[in-house]
Amino acid sequence: MSRHLSHQLSALLGLCRARLSWQITAWVFLSIVAIEVIIFIPSYARRERELLQQLGEVTVATVTSLKRSAMQQDLSTADMIDKVKFLAANTEIKGAAIYNLQGQAIGTFGEVPELGYPSLQGGQQEVRRLNPDRTRLDVAWPATMIDNQHVLILRVDASSVQRDLMAFGGRITGLVVIISLVVTLTTMVVLGVIVITPILRLRDNLLLAGEALSRDEYMANFHTLPTHHQDELGQVMVAFEQMYQRVWAEIQSRKASEAALRLEQAKSERLLLNILPETIVEQLKENHQTIAQRFEEATILFADLVDFSGLASQMSPTDLVNLLNQIFSTFDQLAEQHGLEKIKTIGDAYMAVGGLPLPRTDHAEAVANMALDMQQAIGQFQRVDGKPFHLRIGINTGPVVAGVIGIKKFIYDLWGDAVNVASRMESQGRVNSIQVTQAVYDRLKHTYHFEERGIIQVKGRGDMMTYFLKGKQHGAEVC
């Protein structure tokens, strides 16, 4: 019971705080007051006329008695004044004035009326007039209504009329206030139940829905009016809940789409990073133009599986590709371990570079270490005929241009004479050897062991001094 009462009080306070409720009830109150004022003004005037009419009856009775006396006997002016005094005793008549037919005042007593004889000239009916402060009523009676010889003007006390009118106005005002308050309070309660409360609940539901959506929570129930209210506000409530459900479904659908899009973007990102260096990927995102950059010094490595063509004739294409994948995946791990950039594979050839796309000073050392590790790693694999695999590796250091060209099937590639020389070091090298140029030897001779091969004829370059890399010197730091 106490919870129900508390709920009702809370609802009533909510209605009292609602601006819409106050606006509606204020307009209802003012409208009722305006209607009552419109009705009150003519009622007030009519009541004043009735009171003045009642007050005028005193003069009618006086004149009637005076006329009866005049008909019974001739009255002199003094007799007429005495008779009027006698008749006015104990009445509201406060004074009188008597005129002859020539308009001369021939007698007065008490308060002299402000209404004079000229007001009756040619008239056959009495004339009534209130003084400016509305406390006295002057009533002029023509001679035809008395004795055909005298005109009588009586002054009547009308102050009671104002008191009665004030009392009448007070009663009407009180009644108007009571009616207005009753109608206003009834309107507030009815509007509160039918309109304001549903609107306040709808407002609360909108706030709750907004908070729920911001927390990514679904609200299954709202404290709206029951849906069996088949009016416009009931329809609004139903439409709101349907809209919320559609918005929630749309948000969830969009979030699922965004999650799927992010997943696909992540897949595309990983795929792109498997093809291109991360720095090049970022440049492509920002600028779709050709990307090319010159590096004054980089070290290039070419590696080739010896007699791979003969091996290919002994294996199925699928087994051959699987074997190459295992070998080159091992080389990829070594490239990542030494911080080198894999460029590409061409058949059974493998190409990597050190010193780009992010320059580093120890690029020659890193490539040398990878070449030595590749020689060790190839020993893990065996041909189908039981023979071991053999590698030819060539290394050169020099300036190159690196970048991405074209608009499809992007590849990060290298160009320059240093690249061609590195390729010749591999193709004109010896089996299970790492052949390097003079430039590589000059950079690494103090930390690595080399075997001089001597001058060889290099296609497109002529005579060149070359060396075989044998390993690191004892105590040298491994990159």
C-alpha positions in Angstrom: 0.0 0.0 0.0 2.8 2.4 0.9 4.6 1.6 -2.3 1.5 2.3 -4.3 1.0 5.6 -2.5 4.6 6.5 -3.0 4.3 5.8 -6.7 1.1 7.9 -7.0 2.8 10.8 -5.2 5.8 10.5 -7.5 3.6 10.5 -10.5 1.8 13.6 -9.2 5.1 15.4 -8.6 6.1 14.5 -12.1 3.0 16.1 -13.4 3.5 19.2 -11.4 7.1 19.5 -12.7 6.1 19.0 -16.3 6.2 22.3 -18.2 3.8 21.0 -20.8 1.2 20.3 -18.0 1.7 23.8 -16.6 1.3 25.4 -20.0 -1.9 23.5 -20.9 -3.5 24.1 -17.5 -2.5 27.8 -17.5 -4.2 28.2 -20.9 -7.2 26.4 -19.6 -7.4 28.6 -16.5 -6.9 31.8 -18.4 -9.5 30.7 -21.0 -12.1 30.0 -18.3 -11.3 33.3 -16.6 -11.7 35.1 -19.9 -15.0 33.5 -20.7 -16.3 34.3 -17.2 -15.2 37.9 -17.5 -17.0 38.2 -20.8 -20.1 36.8 -19.2 -19.6 38.8 -16.0 -19.5 42.3 -17.6 -23.1 42.2 -19.0 -24.3 40.5 -15.8 -22.8 43.2 -13.7 -24.5 45.9 -15.8 -27.8 44.1 -15.7 -27.5 43.7 -11.9 -26.9 47.4 -11.6 -30.0 48.2 -13.6 -32.0 45.9 -11.5 -30.8 47.5 -8.3 -31.4 51.0 -9.6 -34.9 49.9 -10.8 -35.6 48.6 -7.3 -34.3 51.8 -5.8 -36.5 53.8 -8.2 -39.6 52.0 -6.9 -39.3 54.2 -3.7 -39.8 57.3 -5.8 -42.7 55.6 -7.7 -44.5 55.0 -4.4 -43.8 58.5 -3.3 -45.1 60.1 -6.5 -48.2 57.7 -6.5 -49.1 58.9 -3.0 -48.5 62.5 -3.9 -50.7 62.3 -7.0 -53.5 60.7 -5.0 -53.4 63.5 -2.5 -53.3 66.1 -5.3 -56.4 64.5 -6.8 -58.3 64.7 -3.5 -57.4 68.3 -2.8 -55.5 71.2 -4.2 -52.1 71.3 -2.6 -50.1 74.4 -2.2 -46.3 74.4 -2.7 -45.7 74.3 1.0 -48.2 71.5 1.4 -46.6 69.6 -1.4 -43.1 69.9 0.2 -44.5 68.8 3.5 -46.2 65.9 1.9 -43.0 64.9 0.1 -41.0 65.2 3.4 -43.6 63.0 5.1 -43.5 60.4 2.4 -39.7 60.4 2.2 -39.3 59.8 5.9 -37.6 56.4 6.7 -36.8 55.9 3.0 -33.7 56.3 0.8 -35.0 59.7 -0.4 -32.5 62.3 0.7 -33.9 65.5 -0.9 -36.2 66.9 -3.4 -36.8 70.0 -5.6 -40.2 71.3 -6.9 -40.5 73.3 -10.1 -43.5 75.1 -11.7 -44.4 74.7 -15.3 -42.2 77.8 -16.1 -39.2 75.9 -14.8 -38.7 78.0 -11.7 -37.7 76.2 -8.5 -40.4 76.9 -6.0 -39.3 74.7 -3.1 -36.6 72.3 -1.9 -35.6 70.2 1.1 -32.6 68.0 2.0 -30.0 67.4 -0.6 -30.8 69.4 -3.8 -30.8 67.1 -6.9 -28.2 67.8 -9.6 -30.8 67.0 -12.2 -32.6 70.2 -13.2 -35.9 71.1 -14.9 -34.5 71.3 -18.4 -34.0 67.6 -18.5 -37.8 67.2 -18.5 -38.8 69.7 -21.1 -41.2 68.1 -23.5 -40.9 64.8 -21.8 -43.8 62.6 -20.6 -41.8 60.0 -18.7 -39.6 60.1 -15.7 -35.8 60.7 -16.1 -33.2 59.0 -14.0 -29.6 59.9 -13.7 -26.7 58.8 -11.4 -24.3 61.4 -10.2 -20.6 61.0 -11.1 -19.6 59.1 -8.0 -22.6 56.9 -8.4 -23.8 57.4 -4.8 -27.0 59.4 -5.6 -29.8 58.7 -8.0 -31.9 61.7 -9.3 -35.4 60.9 -10.6 -37.3 63.7 -12.3 -41.1 63.3 -12.6 -43.1 65.4 -15.2 -46.2 67.4 -14.2 -48.5 65.1 -16.1 -47.7 62.3 -13.6 -48.4 64.5 -10.5 -50.9 67.3 -10.7 -50.2 68.9 -14.1 -48.8 72.0 -12.3 -45.6 70.9 -10.6 -42.5 69.0 -11.6 -40.9 66.9 -8.9 -37.2 65.8 -8.8 -36.2 63.4 -6.0 -32.7 62.6 -4.9 -32.3 59.0 -3.7 -29.4 57.4 -1.8 -27.7 54.9 -4.2 -24.7 54.0 -2.0 -26.4 50.6 -1.2 -26.3 49.8 -4.9 -22.5 50.0 -5.0 -22.3 47.9 -1.9 -24.6 45.3 -3.4 -22.7 45.4 -6.7 -19.4 44.9 -4.9 -20.9 41.9 -3.0 -22.3 40.6 -6.3 -18.9 41.1 -8.0 -17.2 39.3 -5.1 -19.6 36.4 -5.3 -19.1 36.1 -9.0 -15.3 36.4 -8.7 -15.2 33.7 -6.0 -17.4 31.5 -8.1 -15.2 32.1 -11.2 -12.0 31.3 -9.2 -13.6 28.1 -7.8 -14.9 27.0 -11.2 -11.6 27.8 -12.8 -9.6 26.0 -10.2 -11.8 22.9 -10.3 -11.8 22.8 -14.1 -8.0 23.4 -14.2 -7.2 20.7 -11.6 -9.5 18.3 -13.4 -7.9 19.1 -16.7 -4.4 18.6 -15.1 -5.4 15.2 -13.7 -7.1 14.1 -16.9 -4.3 15.4 -19.1 -1.8 13.8 -16.7 -3.4 10.4 -17.1 -4.2 10.6 -20.8 -1.4 12.8 -22.2 1.3 14.0 -19.8 2.2 10.7 -18.1 2.6 8.9 -21.4 4.7 11.7 -22.8 6.9 11.7 -19.7 7.3 7.9 -19.9 8.1 8.2 -23.6 10.8 10.8 -22.7 12.2 8.5 -20.1 12.2 5.7 -22.6 14.0 7.8 -25.1 16.7 8.6 -22.5 17.0 4.9 -21.5 17.1 3.8 -25.1 19.9 6.3 -25.8 21.9 5.1 -22.8 21.3 1.5 -23.7 22.5 2.1 -27.3 25.6 3.9 -26.0 26.4 0.9 -23.8 25.6 -1.4 -26.7 22.9 -3.1 -24.6 19.5 -4.2 -25.8 16.4 -3.2 -23.8 13.7 -5.8 -24.1 11.1 -3.9 -22.0 10.2 -0.3 -21.7 7.8 1.1 -19.0 5.4 2.6 -21.6 1.7 2.4 -21.4 0.2 -0.9 -22.4 -0.2 -1.3 -26.1 -4.0 -1.8 -25.8 -4.5 1.9 -25.5 -5.8 2.4 -29.0 -5.3 6.2 -29.2 -2.7 8.3 -30.9 -0.3 8.3 -28.0 -0.7 4.5 -27.7 0.2 4.3 -31.4 3.2 6.6 -30.8 4.4 4.2 -28.0 4.1 1.2 -30.3 5.8 3.1 -33.1 8.7 4.1 -30.7 9.3 0.5 -29.6 9.2 -0.7 -33.2 11.6 2.1 -34.2 14.0 1.1 -31.4 13.9 -2.5 -32.5 14.7 -1.5 -36.1 17.5 0.8 -34.9 19.0 -1.9 -32.7 18.8 -4.4 -35.6 20.3 -1.9 -38.0 23.1 -1.1 -35.5 23.8 -4.8 -35.0 23.8 -5.4 -38.7 26.1 -2.5 -39.3 28.4 -3.6 -36.6 28.5 -7.1 -38.0 29.2 -5.6 -41.4 32.0 -3.4 -40.0 33.5 -6.3 -38.1 33.4 -8.4 -41.3 34.9 -5.4 -43.2 37.7 -5.0 -40.6 38.4 -8.7 -40.8 38.6 -8.5 -44.6 40.8 -5.4 -44.3 43.1 -7.2 -41.9 43.3 -10.2 -44.3 44.0 -7.8 -47.2 46.6 -6.0 -45.0 48.3 -9.2 -44.1 48.3 -10.4 -47.7 49.7 -7.1 -48.9 52.4 -7.2 -46.2 53.3 -10.6 -47.5 53.9 -9.1 -50.9 55.3 -5.7 -50.1 57.4 -4.1 -47.3 55.3 -2.3 -44.6 56.7 1.1 -45.5 55.8 0.6 -49.1 52.3 -0.5 -48.2 51.8 2.7 -46.2 53.1 4.8 -49.1 50.7 3.1 -51.5 47.8 3.8 -49.1 48.6 7.5 -49.2 49.7 7.8 -52.8 48.8 5.6 -55.7 51.5 7.0 -58.0 54.6 5.1 -58.9 56.9 4.5 -55.9 60.7 4.5 -56.7 63.6 5.3 -54.4 67.3 5.3 -55.0 69.6 3.7 -52.3 73.3 4.5 -52.6 74.3 1.3 -51.0 72.5 -2.1 -50.6 73.6 -5.7 -50.6 71.8 -8.1 -53.0 71.7 -11.9 -52.6 70.8 -14.5 -55.3 70.5 -18.2 -54.5 69.8 -21.0 -56.9 69.1 -24.8 -56.4 71.6 -26.7 -58.5 70.2 -29.2 -61.0 66.6 -28.4 -60.1 65.4 -29.1 -63.7 66.6 -32.7 -63.4 64.8 -33.0 -60.1 61.6 -31.7 -61.6 61.4 -34.6 -64.0 61.5 -37.0 -61.1 58.6 -35.5 -59.1 55.0 -34.7 -59.6 54.2 -31.0 -60.0 52.4 -31.0 -56.6 55.2 -32.6 -54.7 57.7 -30.4 -56.4 55.8 -27.2 -55.4 55.4 -28.5 -51.8 59.1 -29.2 -51.6 60.0 -25.7 -53.0 57.5 -24.2 -50.5 59.3 -25.9 -47.6 62.7 -24.8 -48.7 61.8 -21.2 -49.5 59.7 -20.9 -46.3 62.8 -21.7 -44.4 64.7 -19.0 -46.4 61.9 -16.6 -45.6 62.3 -17.3 -41.9 66.0 -16.6 -42.2 65.4 -13.3 -44.0 63.0 -12.2 -41.2 65.5 -13.3 -38.6 68.3 -11.3 -40.2 66.1 -8.2 -41.0 66.4 -8.6 -44.7 63.7 -8.0 -47.4 62.8 -10.9 -49.5 62.3 -9.6 -53.1 61.0 -12.6 -55.1 61.5 -16.2 -56.2 61.9 -17.0 -59.8 61.5 -20.7 -60.4 64.1 -22.3 -58.1 66.0 -19.0 -57.6 65.6 -16.9 -54.4 66.4 -13.2 -54.2 66.8 -11.0 -51.0 68.3 -7.7 -50.2 69.7 -5.9 -47.1 69.7 -2.1 -46.5 66.2 -1.3 -47.8 63.5 -0.2 -47.7 64.7 1.0 -44.3 68.4 1.8 -44.6 70.9 0.1 -42.3 74.7 0.3 -42.0 75.3 -3.5 -41.5 73.4 -4.7 -44.6 76.4 -6.5 -46.0 77.0 -8.4 -42.7 73.3 -9.3 -42.5 73.3 -10.7 -46.0 76.5 -12.6 -45.4 75.1 -14.2 -42.3 72.0 -15.2 -44.1 74.0 -16.8 -46.9 75.9 -18.9 -44.4 72.7 -19.9 -42.7 71.1 -20.9 -46.0 74.0 -23.3 -46.6 73.3 -24.8 -43.3 69.5 -24.9 -43.8 69.6 -26.6 -47.2 71.2 -29.6 -45.5 67.9 -30.4 -43.8 66.3 -31.3 -47.1 66.9 -34.3 -49.4 66.1 -35.1 -53.0 63.8 -38.0 -53.9 66.8 -39.8 -55.3 68.5 -39.6 -51.9 71.1 -37.1 -52.9 71.6 -33.8 -51.0 70.5 -30.4 -52.3 73.2 -28.0 -53.5 73.1 -24.2 -53.6 74.9 -21.5 -55.6 74.8 -18.1 -53.9 75.9 -14.8 -55.3 76.3 -11.5 -53.4 77.1 -7.9 -54.5 77.0 -4.5 -52.8 76.2 -1.3 -54.7 73.6 1.4 -55.5 70.1 0.3 -56.6 66.7 1.8 -57.4 63.8 0.0 -55.5 60.1 0.5 -55.9 56.7 -0.6 -57.2 55.6 0.0 -60.7 52.4 -0.7 -62.6 48.8 -0.8 -61.4 48.2 -4.5 -61.0 49.9 -7.4 -59.2 52.3 -5.2 -57.3 55.8 -6.4 -56.6 58.6 -4.6 -54.8 61.6 -5.0 -57.1 65.2 -3.8 -57.6 66.9 -2.3 -60.6 70.5 -1.3 -61.4 73.8 -2.7 -62.3 74.5 -3.9 -58.8 71.5 -6.3 -59.2 72.8 -7.7 -62.5 76.2 -8.3 -61.0 74.8 -10.1 -58.0 72.8 -12.3 -60.4 76.1 -13.1 -62.3 77.8 -13.9 -59.1 75.2 -16.6 -58.5 75.0 -18.0 -62.1 78.8 -18.0 -62.6 79.5 -19.3 -59.1 80.4 -22.8 -58.0 78.2 -25.4 -56.4 77.9 -25.1 -52.6 79.8 -21.8 -52.7 79.0 -18.2 -51.9 80.6 -16.0 -54.5 81.0 -12.3 -53.7 82.4 -9.2 -55.5 85.3 -7.0 -54.6 82.9 -4.5 -53.0 81.5 -7.1 -50.6 85.0 -8.4 -49.8 86.3 -4.9 -49.0 83.5 -4.4 -46.5 83.7 -7.8 -44.7 87.4 -8.9 -45.0 88.2 -7.9 -41.4 85.4 -10.0 -39.9 84.8 -12.8 -42.3 86.9 -15.5 -43.9 87.2 -15.4 -47.7 88.9 -17.5 -50.4 90.2 -15.6 -53.4 88.9 -17.1 -56.6 90.6 -14.6 -58.9 89.6 -12.7 -61.9 86.7 -14.1 -64.0 85.0 -13.0 -67.1 81.6 -11.7 -66.1 79.0 -11.4 -68.9 78.3 -7.7 -69.7 81.0 -6.5 -67.3 84.3 -8.0 -68.4 87.0 -9.1 -66.0 86.1 -8.9 -62.3 87.9 -10.0 -59.1 85.7 -12.4 -57.1 85.9 -14.2 -53.7 84.2 -17.1 -51.9 82.7 -16.4 -48.5 83.7 -19.1 -46.1 82.5 -18.0 -42.7 82.9 -15.6 -39.8 86.2 -15.0 -38.1 86.4 -16.2 -34.5 85.0 -13.6 -32.1 83.2 -11.5 -34.7 79.7 -10.4 -33.7 76.9 -12.2 -35.5 74.2 -10.0 -37.1 
